[in-house]
Tab-separated table of C-alpha atoms and ligand atoms in Angstrom:
chain	number	residue	atom	x	y	z
A	25	MET	CA	44.785	76.084	-9.552
A	26	ALA	CA	48.513	76.853	-9.586
A	27	GLN	CA	47.806	80.073	-11.470
A	28	THR	CA	46.460	81.859	-8.417
A	29	LYS	CA	49.294	81.053	-6.063
A	30	ASP	CA	51.602	83.611	-4.574
A	31	TYR	CA	54.821	81.751	-3.961
A	32	TYR	CA	56.294	84.539	-1.855
A	33	GLU	CA	53.292	84.462	0.429
A	34	ILE	CA	53.447	80.686	0.715
A	35	LEU	CA	57.046	80.864	1.915
A	36	GLY	CA	56.301	83.990	3.989
A	37	ILE	CA	58.992	86.122	2.394
A	38	GLN	CA	59.324	89.516	0.673
A	39	LYS	CA	59.444	89.861	-3.115
A	40	ASP	CA	63.073	90.929	-2.874
A	41	ALA	CA	64.176	88.003	-0.689
A	42	THR	CA	67.713	86.758	-1.227
A	43	GLU	CA	68.580	83.178	-2.142
A	44	GLU	CA	69.687	82.646	1.436
A	45	GLU	CA	66.362	83.942	2.790
A	46	ILE	CA	64.406	81.726	0.420
A	47	LYS	CA	66.349	78.671	1.585
A	48	LYS	CA	65.907	79.566	5.227
A	49	ALA	CA	62.168	80.142	4.828
A	50	PHE	CA	61.740	76.896	2.959
A	51	ARG	CA	63.624	74.957	5.596
A	52	GLN	CA	61.455	76.343	8.389
A	53	GLN	CA	58.196	75.783	6.533
A	54	ALA	CA	59.177	72.334	5.304
A	55	ARG	CA	60.023	71.191	8.808
A	56	LYS	CA	56.712	72.493	10.057
A	57	TYR	CA	54.515	70.958	7.379
A	58	HIS	CA	56.448	67.816	6.527
A	59	PRO	CA	53.990	64.878	6.686
A	60	ASP	CA	56.304	63.161	9.200
A	61	ASN	CA	55.699	65.954	11.667
A	62	LYS	CA	52.856	64.600	13.762
A	63	GLU	CA	51.805	67.957	15.209
A	64	THR	CA	51.755	70.389	12.308
A	65	GLY	CA	52.398	68.166	9.275
A	66	ASN	CA	50.191	68.742	6.261
A	67	GLU	CA	50.863	67.089	2.965
A	68	GLU	CA	48.998	69.631	0.817
A	69	THR	CA	50.772	72.579	2.378
A	70	PHE	CA	54.058	70.721	2.208
A	71	LYS	CA	53.624	70.238	-1.536
A	72	GLU	CA	52.812	73.903	-2.004
A	73	ILE	CA	55.918	74.918	-0.077
A	74	ASN	CA	58.024	72.658	-2.229
A	75	GLN	CA	56.473	74.042	-5.378
A	76	ALA	CA	57.137	77.602	-4.241
A	77	TYR	CA	60.701	76.765	-3.389
A	78	GLU	CA	61.286	74.904	-6.630
A	79	ILE	CA	60.263	78.038	-8.594
A	80	LEU	CA	61.855	80.727	-6.435
A	81	SER	CA	65.169	78.954	-5.914
A	82	ASP	CA	65.696	78.735	-9.664
A	83	PRO	CA	66.775	82.231	-10.912
A	84	GLN	CA	65.364	81.624	-14.403
A	85	LYS	CA	61.988	80.399	-13.189
A	86	ARG	CA	61.833	83.092	-10.541
A	87	SER	CA	62.424	85.802	-13.116
A	88	ILE	CA	59.684	84.483	-15.414
A	89	TYR	CA	57.322	84.142	-12.457
A	90	ASP	CA	58.056	87.695	-11.315
A	91	GLN	CA	57.256	89.096	-14.759
A	92	TYR	CA	54.505	86.834	-16.082
A	93	GLY	CA	53.188	84.888	-13.104
A	94	THR	CA	52.361	81.203	-13.173
A	95	ALA	CA	50.896	81.547	-16.686
A	96	GLY	CA	54.348	82.580	-17.882
A	97	LEU	CA	55.926	79.582	-16.207
A	98	LYS	CA	53.386	77.340	-17.861
A	99	SER	CA	54.097	78.665	-21.354
A	100	ALA	CA	57.862	78.577	-20.796
A	101	PHE	CA	58.200	75.147	-19.180
A	102	GLY	CA	54.866	73.460	-19.766
A	103	GLU	CA	52.390	72.168	-17.189
A	104	SER	CA	55.034	69.808	-15.796
A	105	VAL	CA	56.786	72.711	-14.102
A	106	PHE	CA	54.088	72.381	-11.425
A	107	ASP	CA	54.581	68.655	-10.962
A	108	PHE	CA	56.754	67.641	-8.108
A	109	GLY	CA	57.308	63.982	-7.649
A	110	PHE	CA	58.641	62.667	-4.416
A	111	ARG	CA	62.028	62.190	-6.009
A	112	ASP	CA	62.261	65.919	-6.609
A	113	LEU	CA	61.338	66.588	-3.021
A	114	SER	CA	64.023	64.197	-1.912
A	115	GLU	CA	66.654	66.020	-3.895
A	116	ILE	CA	65.586	69.345	-2.495
A	117	PHE	CA	65.557	67.967	0.968
A	118	SER	CA	68.951	66.357	0.793
A	119	GLU	CA	70.481	69.775	0.217
A	120	PHE	CA	69.499	70.718	3.728
A	121	PHE	CA	69.430	67.616	5.808
A	122	GLY	CA	71.982	65.635	3.871
A	123	ALA	CA	72.950	62.474	5.639
A	124	THR	CA	74.222	59.237	4.286
A	125	HIS	CA	73.470	55.836	5.630
A	126	ARG	CA	75.346	52.818	4.414
A	127	SER	CA	73.510	49.560	4.814
A	128	HIS	CA	75.460	46.845	6.533
A	129	ARG	CA	74.891	44.329	3.823
A	130	SER	CA	78.186	42.697	3.130
A	131	THR	CA	79.398	42.254	-0.396
A	132	GLY	CA	82.268	39.983	0.600
A	133	PRO	CA	82.289	36.205	1.063
A	134	GLU	CA	78.972	34.785	2.190
A	135	ARG	CA	78.562	31.676	4.280
A	136	GLY	CA	76.442	28.974	2.664
A	137	ARG	CA	73.013	28.285	4.061
A	138	ASP	CA	72.271	25.554	6.548
A	139	ILE	CA	70.193	22.610	5.429
A	140	ARG	CA	67.548	20.993	7.587
A	141	TYR	CA	66.570	17.417	6.944
A	142	ASP	CA	63.791	15.682	8.877
A	143	LEU	CA	64.606	12.023	9.390
A	144	GLU	CA	62.028	9.559	10.668
A	145	ILE	CA	63.388	6.480	12.398
A	146	GLU	CA	61.933	3.531	14.300
A	147	PHE	CA	61.852	3.461	18.088
A	148	LEU	CA	64.410	0.665	18.292
A	149	GLU	CA	66.675	2.435	15.802
A	150	ALA	CA	66.680	5.412	18.123
A	151	ILE	CA	67.548	3.232	21.132
A	152	ASN	CA	70.287	1.246	19.430
A	153	GLY	CA	71.538	3.814	16.935
A	154	CYS	CA	71.510	3.287	13.180
A	155	SER	CA	73.028	4.348	9.883
A	156	LYS	CA	70.903	5.984	7.201
A	157	GLN	CA	71.568	7.358	3.788
A	158	ILE	CA	69.747	10.575	3.074
A	159	THR	CA	69.542	12.582	-0.148
A	160	ILE	CA	69.858	16.334	-0.003
A	161	THR	CA	69.903	18.902	-2.828
A	162	PRO	CA	72.190	21.725	-1.726
A	163	LEU	CA	73.404	24.634	-3.834
A	164	GLU	CA	76.973	24.066	-4.898
A	165	ASP	CA	79.360	25.946	-7.136
A	166	CYS	CA	78.567	25.245	-10.788
A	167	GLU	CA	81.290	23.019	-12.171
A	168	THR	CA	81.042	24.434	-15.702
A	169	CYS	CA	81.893	28.003	-14.694
A	170	LYS	CA	83.769	27.176	-11.465
A	171	GLY	CA	81.321	29.285	-9.501
A	172	THR	CA	81.824	32.491	-11.475
A	173	GLY	CA	78.520	32.501	-13.364
A	174	ALA	CA	80.350	33.392	-16.597
A	175	LYS	CA	80.302	31.234	-19.683
A	176	PRO	CA	83.819	29.807	-20.012
A	177	GLY	CA	85.891	32.254	-22.083
A	178	SER	CA	83.510	35.203	-21.627
A	179	LYS	CA	84.620	38.364	-19.853
A	180	LEU	CA	83.266	40.492	-17.066
A	181	LYS	CA	81.891	43.941	-17.760
A	182	ASN	CA	80.765	46.832	-15.607
A	183	CYS	CA	77.266	46.478	-14.172
A	184	ARG	CA	74.926	48.908	-15.863
A	185	SER	CA	72.555	49.273	-12.906
A	186	CYS	CA	75.268	50.773	-10.716
A	187	ASN	CA	77.852	51.835	-13.307
A	188	GLY	CA	80.323	49.408	-11.825
A	189	LEU	CA	80.164	50.981	-8.357
A	190	GLY	CA	78.557	47.947	-6.777
A	191	GLU	CA	76.190	50.086	-4.750
A	192	ILE	CA	72.872	51.803	-5.212
A	193	ARG	CA	71.941	55.085	-3.571
A	194	MET	CA	68.405	55.690	-2.457
A	195	VAL	CA	67.296	58.921	-0.861
A	196	SER	CA	64.408	58.858	1.545
A	197	ASP	CA	62.652	61.545	3.516
A	198	SER	CA	62.434	61.626	7.211
A	199	PHE	CA	61.284	64.559	9.225
A	200	PHE	CA	64.358	64.545	11.400
A	201	GLY	CA	66.805	64.105	8.614
A	202	GLN	CA	67.356	63.226	5.050
A	203	VAL	CA	68.767	59.774	4.669
A	204	THR	CA	70.659	58.456	1.710
A	205	GLN	CA	70.587	54.671	1.785
A	206	ILE	CA	73.507	52.956	0.152
A	207	SER	CA	73.030	49.284	-0.420
A	208	ALA	CA	74.659	46.579	-2.469
A	209	CYS	CA	73.497	46.652	-6.076
A	210	PRO	CA	71.045	43.754	-6.549
A	211	SER	CA	72.001	43.320	-10.212
A	212	CYS	CA	75.643	42.521	-9.523
A	213	SER	CA	75.367	41.601	-5.813
A	214	GLY	CA	77.701	44.466	-5.018
A	215	SER	CA	80.610	43.352	-7.135
A	216	GLY	CA	80.129	46.064	-9.765
A	217	LYS	CA	80.723	43.480	-12.478
A	218	ILE	CA	78.377	41.320	-14.448
A	219	VAL	CA	79.268	38.614	-16.886
A	220	GLU	CA	79.139	39.332	-20.569
A	221	GLN	CA	77.694	35.924	-21.339
A	222	PRO	CA	76.142	33.963	-18.487
A	223	CYS	CA	77.050	30.320	-18.000
A	224	THR	CA	74.326	28.302	-19.663
A	225	ASP	CA	74.434	25.514	-17.113
A	226	CYS	CA	73.581	27.704	-14.123
A	227	ASN	CA	72.027	30.693	-15.966
A	228	GLY	CA	74.765	32.892	-14.586
A	229	LYS	CA	73.830	32.152	-10.981
A	230	ALA	CA	77.245	30.547	-10.314
A	231	GLN	CA	75.585	27.832	-8.239
A	232	ARG	CA	73.372	24.885	-9.006
A	233	ARG	CA	71.325	22.468	-6.975
A	234	VAL	CA	72.961	19.092	-6.900
A	235	LYS	CA	71.713	15.794	-5.541
A	236	ARG	CA	73.996	14.477	-2.864
A	237	ASN	CA	73.747	11.304	-0.813
A	238	VAL	CA	74.966	11.619	2.735
A	239	ASP	CA	75.564	8.742	5.115
A	240	VAL	CA	74.145	9.712	8.455
A	241	LYS	CA	75.170	7.862	11.570
A	242	VAL	CA	72.488	8.221	14.205
A	243	PRO	CA	73.983	7.645	17.671
A	244	CYS	CA	72.321	5.282	20.157
A	245	GLY	CA	69.938	6.859	22.661
A	246	VAL	CA	68.815	9.669	20.356
A	247	ASP	CA	65.439	11.082	21.379
A	248	ASP	CA	62.523	12.440	19.394
A	249	GLY	CA	63.206	16.004	18.235
A	250	ALA	CA	66.993	15.699	18.611
A	251	ARG	CA	68.987	17.836	16.195
A	252	LEU	CA	72.190	16.356	14.851
A	253	ARG	CA	74.663	18.687	13.197
A	254	TRP	CA	77.220	17.997	10.491
A	255	GLY	CA	79.452	21.023	10.119
A	256	GLY	CA	80.227	22.071	6.556
A	257	LYS	CA	77.735	19.668	4.969
A	258	GLY	CA	75.249	22.421	4.076
A	259	GLU	CA	75.145	24.605	0.992
A	260	ALA	CA	78.350	25.959	-0.510
A	261	GLY	CA	79.335	29.506	0.416
A	262	LYS	CA	79.433	32.357	-2.094
A	263	LYS	CA	82.544	34.247	-3.152
A	264	GLY	CA	84.777	31.900	-1.218
A	265	GLY	CA	82.645	31.905	1.948
A	266	PRO	CA	82.502	28.762	4.095
A	267	PRO	CA	79.761	26.174	3.572
A	268	GLY	CA	76.744	25.982	5.852
A	269	ASP	CA	75.918	23.077	8.147
A	270	LEU	CA	73.598	20.120	7.756
A	271	TYR	CA	71.062	19.602	10.518
A	272	VAL	CA	69.234	16.317	10.762
A	273	VAL	CA	66.162	16.544	12.952
A	274	ILE	CA	65.168	13.163	14.351
A	275	ASN	CA	61.555	12.119	14.399
A	276	VAL	CA	61.094	8.876	16.340
A	277	LYS	CA	58.044	6.823	15.375
A	278	GLU	CA	55.791	5.672	18.160
A	279	HIS	CA	56.132	2.072	19.240
A	280	ASP	CA	53.206	-0.215	20.035
A	281	LEU	CA	54.694	-1.371	23.345
A	282	PHE	CA	57.439	0.974	24.423
A	283	LYS	CA	57.274	4.592	25.417
A	284	ARG	CA	60.184	6.711	26.444
A	285	GLU	CA	60.432	9.117	29.357
A	286	GLY	CA	63.919	10.511	29.586
A	287	LEU	CA	66.203	7.535	29.981
A	288	ASN	CA	63.420	5.240	31.199
A	289	ILE	CA	61.366	3.021	28.976
A	290	ILE	CA	57.766	2.554	30.016
A	291	ILE	CA	55.782	-0.552	29.234
A	292	GLU	CA	52.344	-1.731	30.292
A	293	GLN	CA	52.107	-5.399	31.221
A	294	LYS	CA	48.860	-7.307	31.739
A	295	ILE	CA	49.033	-10.151	34.194
A	296	SER	CA	46.472	-12.755	35.113
A	297	PHE	CA	44.373	-12.703	38.229
A	298	SER	CA	46.063	-15.804	39.598
A	299	HIS	CA	49.612	-14.607	38.833
A	300	ALA	CA	48.839	-11.460	40.732
A	301	ALA	CA	47.746	-13.448	43.754
A	302	LEU	CA	50.445	-16.087	43.624
A	303	GLY	CA	53.405	-14.180	42.173
A	304	GLY	CA	56.059	-15.866	40.042
A	305	ASN	CA	58.149	-15.294	36.965
A	306	ILE	CA	56.698	-13.883	33.764
A	307	LYS	CA	58.322	-12.906	30.466
A	308	VAL	CA	58.260	-9.223	29.537
A	309	PRO	CA	59.269	-7.613	26.231
A	310	THR	CA	62.288	-5.329	26.408
A	311	THR	CA	64.242	-3.549	23.689
A	312	GLU	CA	66.684	-6.486	23.964
A	313	GLY	CA	64.009	-9.147	23.516
A	314	GLU	CA	61.933	-10.925	26.178
A	315	LYS	CA	63.361	-10.973	29.699
A	316	PRO	CA	62.101	-12.592	32.913
A	317	LEU	CA	60.437	-10.469	35.550
A	318	ALA	CA	59.722	-11.730	39.067
A	319	LEU	CA	56.206	-10.829	40.176
A	320	PRO	CA	55.862	-10.556	43.942
A	321	SER	CA	52.803	-12.382	45.270
A	322	GLY	CA	49.854	-10.086	45.847
A	323	VAL	CA	50.980	-7.514	43.279
A	324	GLN	CA	48.314	-4.898	42.639
A	325	SER	CA	47.014	-3.300	39.473
A	326	GLY	CA	48.918	-0.066	38.890
A	327	SER	CA	52.078	-1.316	40.607
A	328	VAL	CA	55.294	-0.291	38.876
A	329	LEU	CA	58.079	-2.850	38.736
A	330	LYS	CA	61.573	-1.825	37.775
A	331	MET	CA	63.821	-3.728	35.371
A	332	PRO	CA	67.198	-2.019	35.984
A	333	GLY	CA	69.481	-1.196	33.072
A	334	LEU	CA	66.913	-1.992	30.404
A	335	GLY	CA	65.974	1.590	29.629
A	336	ALA	CA	67.337	3.902	26.925
A	337	PRO	CA	71.081	4.512	26.747
A	338	LYS	CA	72.511	7.953	27.284
A	339	LEU	CA	73.118	9.665	23.953
A	340	ASN	CA	76.083	8.011	22.288
A	341	ASN	CA	76.920	6.043	25.444
A	342	ALA	CA	75.515	2.519	25.278
A	343	ALA	CA	77.046	1.594	28.640
A	344	ARG	CA	74.929	3.990	30.674
A	345	ARG	CA	71.281	3.132	30.525
A	346	GLY	CA	68.053	4.006	32.297
A	347	ASP	CA	65.556	1.432	33.565
A	348	GLN	CA	62.507	-0.215	32.132
A	349	LEU	CA	59.457	0.522	34.236
A	350	VAL	CA	56.678	-2.067	34.035
A	351	TYR	CA	53.168	-0.810	34.801
A	352	ILE	CA	51.084	-3.768	35.972
A	353	THR	CA	47.461	-4.217	34.956
A	354	ILE	CA	45.542	-7.179	36.345
A	355	GLU	CA	43.056	-8.553	33.902
A	356	THR	CA	39.849	-10.026	35.243
A	357	PRO	CA	38.975	-13.089	33.175
A	358	SER	CA	35.821	-12.539	31.129
A	359	LYS	CA	35.465	-15.991	29.615
A	360	LEU	CA	35.904	-19.035	31.819
A	361	THR	CA	36.250	-22.657	30.882
A	362	ALA	CA	34.142	-25.109	32.873
A	363	GLU	CA	37.188	-26.090	34.902
A	364	GLU	CA	38.141	-22.502	35.666
A	365	ARG	CA	34.570	-21.732	36.614
A	366	LYS	CA	34.578	-24.601	39.095
A	367	ILE	CA	37.798	-23.379	40.701
A	368	PHE	CA	36.551	-19.796	40.906
A	369	GLU	CA	33.319	-20.997	42.488
A	370	GLN	CA	35.339	-22.818	45.129
A	371	LEU	CA	37.406	-19.676	45.700
A	372	ALA	CA	34.295	-17.568	45.970
A	373	LYS	CA	32.812	-19.960	48.530
A	374	ILE	CA	35.953	-19.722	50.688
A	375	GLN	CA	35.936	-15.934	50.485
A	376	GLN	CA	32.225	-15.897	51.334
A	377	GLU	CA	32.923	-17.891	54.444
A	378	LYS	CA	35.676	-15.416	55.448
A	379	GLY	CA	33.034	-12.695	55.087
A	380	ASP	CA	35.403	-9.918	54.042
A	381	LYS	CA	33.236	-6.785	54.306
A	382	LYS	CA	35.695	-4.812	52.162
A	383	PHE	CA	34.317	-6.713	49.182
A	384	GLY	CA	30.710	-6.415	50.301
A	385	ILE	CA	30.655	-10.035	51.397
A	386	PHE	CA	28.514	-10.949	54.456
B	430	ZN	ZN1	77.781	27.920	-14.256
B	431	ZN	ZN1	75.572	46.601	-10.070
């Protein structure tokens, strides 16, 4: 296939073109047919152009090609003279559109990572506040190697991946410019040095996971989903960077009786038919134990009675509290004793005599 190609024709130049003319022609053609060019890009043509340029820009190859054609090139350099990997293209390209881009990745001190811990607590613990001990496993500097990653007594040597430069260069093609990416060397994290013998306790990672118990004081009034922060209690930083923070996310368990809406505590209270009619004092559960509640006579189902100051406290301020709101449900008795039945029958008779049409009584 390559044998039939006329490299001068491909680049659109004369047989006696100068080096400068070859470069210029290649640049024009490459821009036109580069695969990144959405209008005229063509990968096949682009490869051909690169092949032509690779041969004609090399005086030795050009001379052999001029005298013996592609067959001569093949016998002089082997079939591989026609292979052009992307890396080769990149090198060619960088001659023209050379640009260097340094990635912003820092190689200096790194802040430690934050730790999130989900803590489930009881409803009353959230209202009153509580103390909990939690166990976290953050990364901390290895004690054996003092956070260096090197086996005690062993030395540092130049990183082989980057020859001690601490950075790696990568060239990539882009139609509008050749970009050389410089990023921190992953082998040495940008330091340029690696340890001769890694610390055996941390496998050279300089940090280890350690179990740590932390006493967490949960303030009163904390609500479901609240996020408490302990600065500096997260993972240790790297290369002298500051530690991260510890976040404890509160998950409040549901309570059988109490529900919370902002600073108010909601409770449903069933009352008897007769209490509803007559009114009087009943005992109602609160987060501080049972408390009396005065029922007005004639209270209706669905009425909401307020018990001031018995709601949830403001966060970390036990003195300022919301209210408890009592939703009244009147329960119609379903099982009657003989005595109750007698009394209800009397009541029904009286109501029948009153003939209240609202109840369908005539
Ligand atoms: Zn170590
Ligand atoms: Zn390196």
